[in-house]
Tab-separated table of C-alpha atoms in Angstrom:
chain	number	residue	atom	x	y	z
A	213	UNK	CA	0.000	0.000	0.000
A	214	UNK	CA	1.293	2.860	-1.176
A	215	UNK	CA	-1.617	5.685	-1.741
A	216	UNK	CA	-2.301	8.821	0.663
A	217	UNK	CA	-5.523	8.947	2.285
A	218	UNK	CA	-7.340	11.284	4.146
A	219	UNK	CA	-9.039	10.364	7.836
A	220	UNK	CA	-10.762	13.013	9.877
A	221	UNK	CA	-8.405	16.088	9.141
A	222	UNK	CA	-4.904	14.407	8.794
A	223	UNK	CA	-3.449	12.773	5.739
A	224	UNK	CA	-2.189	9.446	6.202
A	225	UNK	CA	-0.353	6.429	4.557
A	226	UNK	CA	-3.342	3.909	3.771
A	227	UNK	CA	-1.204	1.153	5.852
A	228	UNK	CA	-1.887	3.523	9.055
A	229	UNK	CA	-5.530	5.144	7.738
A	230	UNK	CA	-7.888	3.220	10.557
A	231	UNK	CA	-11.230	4.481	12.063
A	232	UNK	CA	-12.882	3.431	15.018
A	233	UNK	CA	-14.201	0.256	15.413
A	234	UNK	CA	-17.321	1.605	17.388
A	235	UNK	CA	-18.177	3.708	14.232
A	236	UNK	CA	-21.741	3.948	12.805
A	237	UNK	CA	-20.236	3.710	9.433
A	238	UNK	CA	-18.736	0.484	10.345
A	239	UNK	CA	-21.530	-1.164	12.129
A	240	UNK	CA	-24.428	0.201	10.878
A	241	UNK	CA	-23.863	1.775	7.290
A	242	UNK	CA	-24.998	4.813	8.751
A	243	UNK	CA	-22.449	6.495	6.669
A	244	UNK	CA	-23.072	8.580	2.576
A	245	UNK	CA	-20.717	8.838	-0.236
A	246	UNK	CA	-19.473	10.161	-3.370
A	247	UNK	CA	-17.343	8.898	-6.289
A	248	UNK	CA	-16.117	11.464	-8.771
A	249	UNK	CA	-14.100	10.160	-11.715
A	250	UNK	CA	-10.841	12.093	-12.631
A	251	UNK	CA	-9.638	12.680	-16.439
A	252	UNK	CA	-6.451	14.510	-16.887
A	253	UNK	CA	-5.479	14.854	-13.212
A	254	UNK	CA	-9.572	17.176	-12.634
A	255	UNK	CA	-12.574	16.436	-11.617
A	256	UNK	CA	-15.609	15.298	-13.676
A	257	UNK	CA	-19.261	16.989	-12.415
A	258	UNK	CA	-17.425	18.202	-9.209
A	259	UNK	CA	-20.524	20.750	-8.394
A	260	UNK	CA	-23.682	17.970	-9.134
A	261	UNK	CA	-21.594	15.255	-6.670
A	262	UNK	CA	-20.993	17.826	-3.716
A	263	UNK	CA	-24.684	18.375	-4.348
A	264	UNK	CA	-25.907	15.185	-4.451
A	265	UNK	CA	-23.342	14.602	-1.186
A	266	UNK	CA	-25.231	17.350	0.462
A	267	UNK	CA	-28.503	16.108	-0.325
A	268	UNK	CA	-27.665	12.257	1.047
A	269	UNK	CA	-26.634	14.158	4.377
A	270	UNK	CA	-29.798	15.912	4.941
A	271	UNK	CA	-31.821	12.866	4.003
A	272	UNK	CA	-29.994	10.818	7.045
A	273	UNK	CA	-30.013	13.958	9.100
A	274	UNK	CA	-26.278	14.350	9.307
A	275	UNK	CA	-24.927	17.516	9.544
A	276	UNK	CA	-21.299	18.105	8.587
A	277	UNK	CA	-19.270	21.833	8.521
A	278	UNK	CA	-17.847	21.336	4.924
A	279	UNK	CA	-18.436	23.942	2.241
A	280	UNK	CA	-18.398	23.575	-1.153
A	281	UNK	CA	-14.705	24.874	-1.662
A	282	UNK	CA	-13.499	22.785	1.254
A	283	UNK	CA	-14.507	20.061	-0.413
A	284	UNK	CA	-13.028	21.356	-4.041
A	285	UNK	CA	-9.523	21.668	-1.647
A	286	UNK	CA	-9.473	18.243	-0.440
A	287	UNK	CA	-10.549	16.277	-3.532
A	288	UNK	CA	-8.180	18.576	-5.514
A	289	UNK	CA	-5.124	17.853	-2.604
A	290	UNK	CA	-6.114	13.923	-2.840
A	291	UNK	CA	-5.353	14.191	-6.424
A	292	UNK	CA	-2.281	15.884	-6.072
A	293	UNK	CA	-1.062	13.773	-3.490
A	294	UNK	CA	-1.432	10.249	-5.270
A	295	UNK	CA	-0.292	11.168	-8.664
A	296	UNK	CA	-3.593	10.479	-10.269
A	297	UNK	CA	-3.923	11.411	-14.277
A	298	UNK	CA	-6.953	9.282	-14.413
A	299	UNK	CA	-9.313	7.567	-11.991
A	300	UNK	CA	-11.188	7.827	-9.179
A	301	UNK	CA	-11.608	10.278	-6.090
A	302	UNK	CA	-14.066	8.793	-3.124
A	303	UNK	CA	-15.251	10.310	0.058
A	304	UNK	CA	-16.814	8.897	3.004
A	305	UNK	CA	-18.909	10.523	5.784
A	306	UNK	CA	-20.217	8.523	8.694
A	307	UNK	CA	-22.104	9.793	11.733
A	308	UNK	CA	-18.831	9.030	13.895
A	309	UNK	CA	-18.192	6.525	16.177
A	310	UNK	CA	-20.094	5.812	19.564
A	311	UNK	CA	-21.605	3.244	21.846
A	312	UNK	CA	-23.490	0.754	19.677
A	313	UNK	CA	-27.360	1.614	20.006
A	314	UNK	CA	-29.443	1.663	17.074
A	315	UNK	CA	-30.854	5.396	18.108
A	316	UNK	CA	-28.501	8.404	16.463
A	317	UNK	CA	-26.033	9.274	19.191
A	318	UNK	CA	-26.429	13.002	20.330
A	319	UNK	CA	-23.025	14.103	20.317
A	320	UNK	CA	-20.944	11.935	17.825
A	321	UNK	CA	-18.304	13.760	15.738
A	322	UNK	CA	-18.842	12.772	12.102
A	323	UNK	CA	-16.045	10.733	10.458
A	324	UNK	CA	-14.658	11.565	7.334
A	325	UNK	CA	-12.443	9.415	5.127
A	326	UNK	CA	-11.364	10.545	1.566
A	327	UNK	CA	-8.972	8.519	-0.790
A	328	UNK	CA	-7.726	7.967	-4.804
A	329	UNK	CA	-7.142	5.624	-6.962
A	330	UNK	CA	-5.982	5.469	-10.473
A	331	UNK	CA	-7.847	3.538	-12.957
A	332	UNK	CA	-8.052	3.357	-16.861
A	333	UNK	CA	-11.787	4.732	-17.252
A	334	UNK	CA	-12.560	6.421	-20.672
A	335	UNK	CA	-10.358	3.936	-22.811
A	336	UNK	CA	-12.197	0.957	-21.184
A	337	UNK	CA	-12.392	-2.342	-23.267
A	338	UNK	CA	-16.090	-3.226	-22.686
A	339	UNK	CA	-16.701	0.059	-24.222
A	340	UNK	CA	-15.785	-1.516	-27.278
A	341	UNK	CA	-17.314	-5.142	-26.524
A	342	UNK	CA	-19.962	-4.099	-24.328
A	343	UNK	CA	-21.553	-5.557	-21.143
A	344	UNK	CA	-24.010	-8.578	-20.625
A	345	UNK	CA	-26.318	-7.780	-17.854
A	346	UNK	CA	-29.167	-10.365	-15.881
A	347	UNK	CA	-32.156	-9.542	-14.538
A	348	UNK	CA	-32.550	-10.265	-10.545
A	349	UNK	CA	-34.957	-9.052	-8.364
A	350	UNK	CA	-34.344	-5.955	-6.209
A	351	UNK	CA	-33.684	-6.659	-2.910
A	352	UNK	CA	-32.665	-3.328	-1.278
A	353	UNK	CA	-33.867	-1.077	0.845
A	354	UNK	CA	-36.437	1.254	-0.305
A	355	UNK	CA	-34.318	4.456	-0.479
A	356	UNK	CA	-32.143	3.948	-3.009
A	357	UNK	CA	-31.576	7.843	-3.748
A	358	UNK	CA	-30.044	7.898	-0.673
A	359	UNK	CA	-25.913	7.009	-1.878
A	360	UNK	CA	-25.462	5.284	1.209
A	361	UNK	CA	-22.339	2.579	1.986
A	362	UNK	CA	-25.058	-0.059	2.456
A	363	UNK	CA	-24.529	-2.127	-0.405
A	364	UNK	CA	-24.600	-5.424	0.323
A	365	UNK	CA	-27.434	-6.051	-1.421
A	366	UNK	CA	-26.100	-4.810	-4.652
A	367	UNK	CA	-22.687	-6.606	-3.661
A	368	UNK	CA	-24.491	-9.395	-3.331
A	369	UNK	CA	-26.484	-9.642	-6.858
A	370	UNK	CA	-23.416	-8.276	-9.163
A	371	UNK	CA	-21.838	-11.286	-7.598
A	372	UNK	CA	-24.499	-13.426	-8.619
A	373	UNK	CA	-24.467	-12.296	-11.932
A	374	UNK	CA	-20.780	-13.015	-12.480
A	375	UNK	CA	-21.504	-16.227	-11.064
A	376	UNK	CA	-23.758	-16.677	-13.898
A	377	UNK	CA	-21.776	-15.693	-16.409
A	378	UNK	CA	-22.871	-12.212	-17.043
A	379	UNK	CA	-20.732	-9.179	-16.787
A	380	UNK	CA	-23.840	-7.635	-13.927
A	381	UNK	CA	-27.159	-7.378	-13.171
A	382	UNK	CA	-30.396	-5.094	-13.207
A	383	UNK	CA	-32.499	-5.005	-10.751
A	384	UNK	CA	-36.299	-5.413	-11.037
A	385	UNK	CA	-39.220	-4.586	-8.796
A	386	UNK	CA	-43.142	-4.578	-9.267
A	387	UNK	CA	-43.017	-1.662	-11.944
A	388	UNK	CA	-39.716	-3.352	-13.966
A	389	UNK	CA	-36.193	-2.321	-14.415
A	390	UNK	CA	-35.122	-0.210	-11.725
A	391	UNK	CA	-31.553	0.381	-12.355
A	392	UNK	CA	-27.502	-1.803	-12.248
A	393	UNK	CA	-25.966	-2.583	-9.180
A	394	UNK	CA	-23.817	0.909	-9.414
A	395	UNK	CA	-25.295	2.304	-12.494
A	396	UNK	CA	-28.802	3.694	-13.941
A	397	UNK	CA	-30.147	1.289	-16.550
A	398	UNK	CA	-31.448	2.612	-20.278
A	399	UNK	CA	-32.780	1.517	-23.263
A	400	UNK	CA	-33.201	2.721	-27.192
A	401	UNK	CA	-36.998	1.674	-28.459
A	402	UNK	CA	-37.074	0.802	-32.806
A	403	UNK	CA	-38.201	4.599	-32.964
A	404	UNK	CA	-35.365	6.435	-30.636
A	405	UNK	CA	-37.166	6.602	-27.513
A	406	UNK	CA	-34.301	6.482	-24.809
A	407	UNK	CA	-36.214	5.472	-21.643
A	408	UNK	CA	-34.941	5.276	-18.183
A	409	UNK	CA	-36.769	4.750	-15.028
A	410	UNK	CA	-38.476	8.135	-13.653
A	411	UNK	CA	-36.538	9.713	-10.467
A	412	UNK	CA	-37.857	8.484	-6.944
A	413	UNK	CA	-36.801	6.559	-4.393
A	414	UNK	CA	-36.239	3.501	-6.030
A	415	UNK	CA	-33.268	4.782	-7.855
A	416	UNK	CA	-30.466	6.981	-7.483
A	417	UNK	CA	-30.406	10.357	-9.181
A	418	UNK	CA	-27.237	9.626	-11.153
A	419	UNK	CA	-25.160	12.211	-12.220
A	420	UNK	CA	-23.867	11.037	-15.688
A	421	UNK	CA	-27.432	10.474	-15.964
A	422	UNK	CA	-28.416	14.244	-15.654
A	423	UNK	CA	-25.380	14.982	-18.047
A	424	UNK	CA	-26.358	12.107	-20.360
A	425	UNK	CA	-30.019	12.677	-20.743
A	426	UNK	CA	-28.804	16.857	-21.697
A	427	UNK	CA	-27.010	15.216	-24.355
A	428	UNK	CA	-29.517	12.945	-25.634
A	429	UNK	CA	-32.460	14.986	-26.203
A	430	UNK	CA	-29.500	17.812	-27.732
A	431	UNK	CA	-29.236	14.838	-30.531
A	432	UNK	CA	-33.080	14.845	-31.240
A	433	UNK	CA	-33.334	11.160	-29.323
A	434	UNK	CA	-37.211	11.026	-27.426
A	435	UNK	CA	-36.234	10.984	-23.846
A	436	UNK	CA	-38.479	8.916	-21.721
A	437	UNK	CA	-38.128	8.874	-18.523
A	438	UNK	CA	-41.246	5.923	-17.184
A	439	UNK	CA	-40.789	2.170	-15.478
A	440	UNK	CA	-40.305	-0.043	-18.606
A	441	UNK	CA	-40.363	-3.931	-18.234
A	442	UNK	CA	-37.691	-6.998	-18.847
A	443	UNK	CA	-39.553	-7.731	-21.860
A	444	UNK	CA	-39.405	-4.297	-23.197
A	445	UNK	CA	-35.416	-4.360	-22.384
A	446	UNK	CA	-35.687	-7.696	-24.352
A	447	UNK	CA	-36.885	-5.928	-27.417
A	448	UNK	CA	-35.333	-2.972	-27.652
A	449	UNK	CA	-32.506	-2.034	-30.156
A	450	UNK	CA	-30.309	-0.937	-27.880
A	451	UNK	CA	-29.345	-0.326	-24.561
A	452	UNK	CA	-26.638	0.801	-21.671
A	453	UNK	CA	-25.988	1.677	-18.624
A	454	UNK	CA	-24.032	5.222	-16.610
A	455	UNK	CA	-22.349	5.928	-13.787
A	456	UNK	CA	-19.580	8.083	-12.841
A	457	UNK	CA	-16.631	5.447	-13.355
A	458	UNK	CA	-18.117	3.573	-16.747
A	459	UNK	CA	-19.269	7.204	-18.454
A	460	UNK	CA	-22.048	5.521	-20.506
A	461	UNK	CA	-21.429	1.368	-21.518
A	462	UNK	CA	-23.125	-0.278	-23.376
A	463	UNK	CA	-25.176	-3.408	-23.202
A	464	UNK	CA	-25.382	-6.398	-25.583
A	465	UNK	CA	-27.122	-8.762	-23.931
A	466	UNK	CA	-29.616	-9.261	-21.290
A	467	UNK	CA	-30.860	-12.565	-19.849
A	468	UNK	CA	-28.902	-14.183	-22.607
A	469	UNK	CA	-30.718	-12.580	-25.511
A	470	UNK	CA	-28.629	-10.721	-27.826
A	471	UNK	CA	-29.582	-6.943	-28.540
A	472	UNK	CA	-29.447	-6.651	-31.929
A	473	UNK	CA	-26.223	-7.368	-34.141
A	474	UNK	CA	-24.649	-8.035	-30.213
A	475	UNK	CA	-22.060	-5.009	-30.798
A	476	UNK	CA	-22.638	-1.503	-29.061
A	477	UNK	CA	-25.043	0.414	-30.905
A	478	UNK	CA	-24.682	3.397	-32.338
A	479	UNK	CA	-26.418	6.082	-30.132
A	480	UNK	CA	-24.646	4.364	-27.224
A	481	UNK	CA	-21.371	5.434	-28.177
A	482	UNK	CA	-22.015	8.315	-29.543
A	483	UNK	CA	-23.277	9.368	-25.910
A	484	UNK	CA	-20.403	7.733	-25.018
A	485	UNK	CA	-18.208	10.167	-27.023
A	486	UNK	CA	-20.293	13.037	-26.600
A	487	UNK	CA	-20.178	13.187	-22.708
A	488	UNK	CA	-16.007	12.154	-22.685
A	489	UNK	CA	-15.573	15.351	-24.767
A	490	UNK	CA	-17.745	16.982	-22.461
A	491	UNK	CA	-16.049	15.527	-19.088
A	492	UNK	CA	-12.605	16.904	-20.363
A	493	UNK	CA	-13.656	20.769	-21.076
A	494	UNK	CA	-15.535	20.793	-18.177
A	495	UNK	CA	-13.577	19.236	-15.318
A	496	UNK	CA	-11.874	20.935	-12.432
């Protein structure tokens, strides 16, 4: 281990980064977070993740001092620090650490870990290949717009799915697809209708959704945003999935039937292409 982290005000080698064992984070997932991707050493839809960070800390009634520029400082520093050209940036916020009770503690100081990693992200093969996905049903809680560390339910199904040979899964509840493990789930209809599932609190408000679906309806594609069914994703003529590490990737194949010609489809990467050129004029 040889990255720099960031724990709770000091920066630290990762081999002596440790939090409390008592912390909410750490036993109860009472803890938000954020991934931003980096491209040429900045920072892709800084402003919409702080945001979204913000709004995740409200909904759990967590209350940390950070401003916006504070933040800018320390993702920019983490950056800086680990040498990263391209990759990822994550922070961490958890209510703190205190006795083990189930009720928010009154006076916990909030824990904060930050840390970067570099990863090839916008020259990714499955880009090229694209991604088989399965269909499994959605067993998470039912605040998914929350970005919260409890994930084992998602851990749990994109593990199934590589068990069964697919590259992930999407999830389904009683009104369809809901949305991938870590991404937001799309597809194209025969007459350009890209439809997603509608915002709520089955799904996470994604930001290289926001920026995606901009683009889209900029290229004169029928945005949709409605619950669409496993049998719709079956039939359409294309379809992919966001997310702040994978840009937009597309899918060939889902529950084992090929979409289409079983290469990425054409409005896939050029949304693909249009948001990286976007990412890299815009970043910070």
């Amino acid at each position: 281990m040889t990255g720099t982290v960031y724990v709770n005000g000091d920066w630290l080698e990762e081999s002596a980064a440790t939090v409390s064992v008592f912390d909410r984070g750490f036993l109860f997932a009472d803890a938000v977070y954020e991934v931003v991707a980096v491209l040429g050493g900045k920072l892709v839809d800084f402003d919409p993740h702080i945001a979204r960070l913000n709004r995740s800390l409200a909904a759990i009634s967590l209350t940390f001092p950070f401003e916006r520029n504070d933040y800018l400082k320390l993702f920019r520093e983490l950056v800086i620090r680990n040498g990263i050209d391209e990759g990822i940036a994550y922070i961490q916020i958890s209510r703190g650490a205190a006795p083990r009770d189930f009720a928010f503690p009154p006076s916990a100081r909030p824990t904060i870990v930050a840390f970067a990693a570099a990863k090839a992200i916008s020259n990714s093969p499955t880009a090229e290949t694209g991604i088989t996905v399965v269909t499994r049903p959605d067993v998470r809680w039912r605040r998914c717009d929350i970005k919260t560390v409890g994930l084992l339910g998602a851990s749990m199904t994109k593990q199934a799915a590589i068990d069964a040979g697919a590259d992930d899964a999407w999830f389904v509840d009683a009104g369809g697809i809901t949305e991938g493990t870590s991404s937001n789930a799309y597809i194209v209809t025969a007459s350009r209708e890209l439809v997603t599932r509608q915002l709520g609190n089955d799904i996470l408000a994604g930001i290289t959704r926001e920026v995606v679906l901009a683009v889209a309806a900029d290229q004169q594609l029928t945005v949709v945003e409605r619950a669409f069914s496993t049998d719709e994703a079956l039939a359409a003529t294309e379809a992919f999935i966001t997310s702040a590490t994978t840009f937009v990737q597309p899918v060939v194949s889902i529950d084992g039937v090929t979409l289409g010609d079983g290469r990425p489809g054409s409005i896939s990467l050029e949304l693909r292409r249009r948001y990286l050129d976007r990412a890299h004029t815009s970043a910070l």
